[in-house]
mmCIF file of C-alpha atoms in Angstrom:
data_model
loop_
_atom_site.group_PDB
_atom_site.id
_atom_site.type_symbol
_atom_site.label_atom_id
_atom_site.label_comp_id
_atom_site.label_asym_id
_atom_site.label_seq_id
_atom_site.Cartn_x
_atom_site.Cartn_y
_atom_site.Cartn_z
ATOM 1 C CA VAL A 1 -54.140 16.376 -18.552
ATOM 2 C CA GLN A 2 -51.070 15.804 -20.720
ATOM 3 C CA LEU A 3 -51.265 18.902 -22.927
ATOM 4 C CA GLN A 4 -52.632 22.138 -21.498
ATOM 5 C CA ALA A 5 -52.947 25.010 -23.971
ATOM 6 C CA SER A 6 -53.537 28.671 -23.195
ATOM 7 C CA GLY A 7 -53.077 32.140 -24.643
ATOM 8 C CA GLY A 8 -55.914 32.438 -27.110
ATOM 9 C CA GLY A 9 -58.085 35.510 -27.388
ATOM 10 C CA LEU A 10 -59.500 38.221 -29.609
ATOM 11 C CA VAL A 11 -57.117 40.354 -31.661
ATOM 12 C CA GLN A 12 -57.418 42.717 -34.600
ATOM 13 C CA ALA A 13 -56.014 41.834 -37.991
ATOM 14 C CA GLY A 14 -52.309 42.558 -38.089
ATOM 15 C CA GLY A 15 -51.935 41.920 -34.379
ATOM 16 C CA SER A 16 -50.057 39.237 -32.478
ATOM 17 C CA LEU A 17 -50.753 36.500 -29.957
ATOM 18 C CA ARG A 18 -48.598 33.884 -28.281
ATOM 19 C CA LEU A 19 -50.010 30.495 -27.457
ATOM 20 C CA SER A 20 -48.491 28.262 -24.790
ATOM 21 C CA CYS A 21 -48.866 24.569 -24.093
ATOM 22 C CA VAL A 22 -47.516 22.716 -21.076
ATOM 23 C CA ALA A 23 -46.750 19.052 -21.713
ATOM 24 C CA SER A 24 -46.653 16.295 -19.121
ATOM 25 C CA GLY A 25 -46.627 12.538 -18.828
ATOM 26 C CA ARG A 26 -46.466 10.531 -22.042
ATOM 27 C CA ALA A 27 -47.014 13.607 -24.186
ATOM 28 C CA ARG A 28 -43.811 15.110 -22.830
ATOM 29 C CA ARG A 29 -41.890 11.981 -23.857
ATOM 30 C CA MET A 30 -42.991 12.220 -27.500
ATOM 31 C CA TYR A 31 -40.383 13.257 -30.075
ATOM 32 C CA VAL A 32 -42.407 15.949 -31.817
ATOM 33 C CA VAL A 33 -44.797 18.602 -30.516
ATOM 34 C CA GLY A 34 -46.905 20.890 -32.605
ATOM 35 C CA TRP A 35 -50.054 22.867 -33.286
ATOM 36 C CA PHE A 36 -53.153 22.163 -35.310
ATOM 37 C CA ARG A 37 -56.163 24.391 -35.811
ATOM 38 C CA GLN A 38 -59.807 23.978 -36.673
ATOM 39 C CA ALA A 39 -61.777 26.804 -38.229
ATOM 40 C CA PRO A 40 -65.589 26.847 -38.049
ATOM 41 C CA GLY A 41 -67.057 24.290 -40.411
ATOM 42 C CA LYS A 42 -63.666 22.932 -41.438
ATOM 43 C CA SER A 43 -61.512 19.983 -40.505
ATOM 44 C CA ARG A 44 -58.465 20.220 -38.281
ATOM 45 C CA MET A 45 -55.343 21.296 -40.132
ATOM 46 C CA PHE A 46 -51.654 21.182 -39.345
ATOM 47 C CA VAL A 47 -50.013 24.494 -38.406
ATOM 48 C CA ALA A 48 -46.476 23.834 -37.164
ATOM 49 C CA ALA A 49 -44.311 21.273 -35.387
ATOM 50 C CA ILE A 50 -40.952 21.102 -33.660
ATOM 51 C CA THR A 51 -38.768 18.487 -32.019
ATOM 52 C CA TRP A 52 -38.127 18.854 -28.306
ATOM 53 C CA SER A 53 -34.455 19.202 -29.198
ATOM 54 C CA GLY A 54 -35.424 22.218 -31.288
ATOM 55 C CA ASP A 55 -33.309 21.219 -34.257
ATOM 56 C CA VAL A 56 -36.148 20.635 -36.686
ATOM 57 C CA THR A 57 -39.234 22.717 -37.375
ATOM 58 C CA TYR A 58 -41.951 22.464 -39.968
ATOM 59 C CA TYR A 59 -44.699 24.921 -40.928
ATOM 60 C CA ALA A 60 -47.806 24.930 -43.037
ATOM 61 C CA ASP A 61 -47.401 27.198 -46.066
ATOM 62 C CA SER A 62 -50.250 29.400 -44.868
ATOM 63 C CA VAL A 63 -48.335 30.489 -41.744
ATOM 64 C CA LYS A 64 -44.722 30.534 -42.925
ATOM 65 C CA GLY A 65 -43.032 33.844 -42.174
ATOM 66 C CA ARG A 66 -45.797 34.878 -39.735
ATOM 67 C CA PHE A 67 -45.814 32.155 -37.064
ATOM 68 C CA THR A 68 -42.876 30.851 -35.061
ATOM 69 C CA ILE A 69 -42.922 27.640 -33.062
ATOM 70 C CA SER A 70 -40.533 27.188 -30.154
ATOM 71 C CA ARG A 71 -40.185 25.219 -26.961
ATOM 72 C CA ASP A 72 -38.690 25.523 -23.488
ATOM 73 C CA ASN A 73 -37.469 22.125 -22.335
ATOM 74 C CA ALA A 74 -36.894 23.256 -18.759
ATOM 75 C CA GLU A 75 -40.534 24.366 -18.522
ATOM 76 C CA ASN A 76 -41.895 21.508 -20.676
ATOM 77 C CA THR A 77 -43.672 24.193 -22.649
ATOM 78 C CA LEU A 78 -44.416 24.640 -26.324
ATOM 79 C CA TYR A 79 -45.090 28.073 -27.821
ATOM 80 C CA LEU A 80 -46.607 29.464 -30.969
ATOM 81 C CA GLN A 81 -45.852 33.108 -31.655
ATOM 82 C CA MET A 82 -48.389 34.398 -34.161
ATOM 83 C CA ASN A 83 -47.717 37.705 -35.896
ATOM 84 C CA SER A 84 -49.476 39.554 -38.699
ATOM 85 C CA LEU A 85 -52.667 37.718 -37.875
ATOM 86 C CA LYS A 86 -55.398 37.520 -40.495
ATOM 87 C CA PRO A 87 -59.149 36.870 -40.109
ATOM 88 C CA GLU A 88 -58.589 33.487 -41.782
ATOM 89 C CA ASP A 89 -56.385 32.506 -38.828
ATOM 90 C CA THR A 90 -59.520 32.426 -36.682
ATOM 91 C CA ALA A 91 -59.814 28.910 -35.273
ATOM 92 C CA VAL A 92 -59.521 26.734 -32.225
ATOM 93 C CA TYR A 93 -55.826 25.931 -31.826
ATOM 94 C CA TYR A 94 -54.758 22.583 -30.420
ATOM 95 C CA CYS A 95 -51.321 21.558 -29.210
ATOM 96 C CA THR A 96 -50.293 18.017 -30.033
ATOM 97 C CA ALA A 97 -47.526 15.523 -29.382
ATOM 98 C CA GLY A 98 -46.448 12.581 -31.472
ATOM 99 C CA ALA A 99 -43.706 10.169 -32.373
ATOM 100 C CA THR A 100 -42.831 11.538 -35.809
ATOM 101 C CA PHE A 101 -43.342 14.535 -38.066
ATOM 102 C CA SER A 102 -45.568 12.443 -40.272
ATOM 103 C CA ARG A 103 -47.831 11.845 -37.277
ATOM 104 C CA PRO A 104 -47.271 14.619 -34.730
ATOM 105 C CA ASN A 105 -50.683 14.186 -33.132
ATOM 106 C CA ASP A 106 -50.859 11.037 -30.998
ATOM 107 C CA TYR A 107 -51.935 13.280 -28.144
ATOM 108 C CA TRP A 108 -54.191 16.344 -28.226
ATOM 109 C CA GLY A 109 -54.657 19.241 -25.852
ATOM 110 C CA GLN A 110 -58.048 20.792 -25.148
ATOM 111 C CA GLY A 111 -57.778 23.716 -27.585
ATOM 112 C CA THR A 112 -57.725 27.476 -27.214
ATOM 113 C CA GLN A 113 -59.822 29.891 -29.274
ATOM 114 C CA VAL A 114 -58.137 32.511 -31.444
ATOM 115 C CA THR A 115 -60.380 35.106 -33.067
ATOM 116 C CA VAL A 116 -59.001 37.686 -35.492
ATOM 117 C CA SER A 117 -61.301 40.563 -36.327
ATOM 118 C CA SER A 118 -61.048 42.496 -39.584
#
């Protein structure tokens, strides 16, 4: 397993969750790591991405100001801090790794469910 995500769960609207993803092997050697999500009945959508150096981040407009992506190089771990959660944030969240920001998803983790109740 090259990307192992965890941290999902059930939370009320307005609450917070932090997702984690441990990277290994080829995924760890990619330049960019990030998060995508897939809501029921919808296609997977980009959420956020960051370089392992931490100098560049990018967010989807729908999560700007609420979500923060970060990484810990020593632990080979990617994080997604999610605050002010909304019911529309309900989805399976996947961590990814890729060569560039234009394609940050050469590798996919197994997904972790986030459910936000109203």
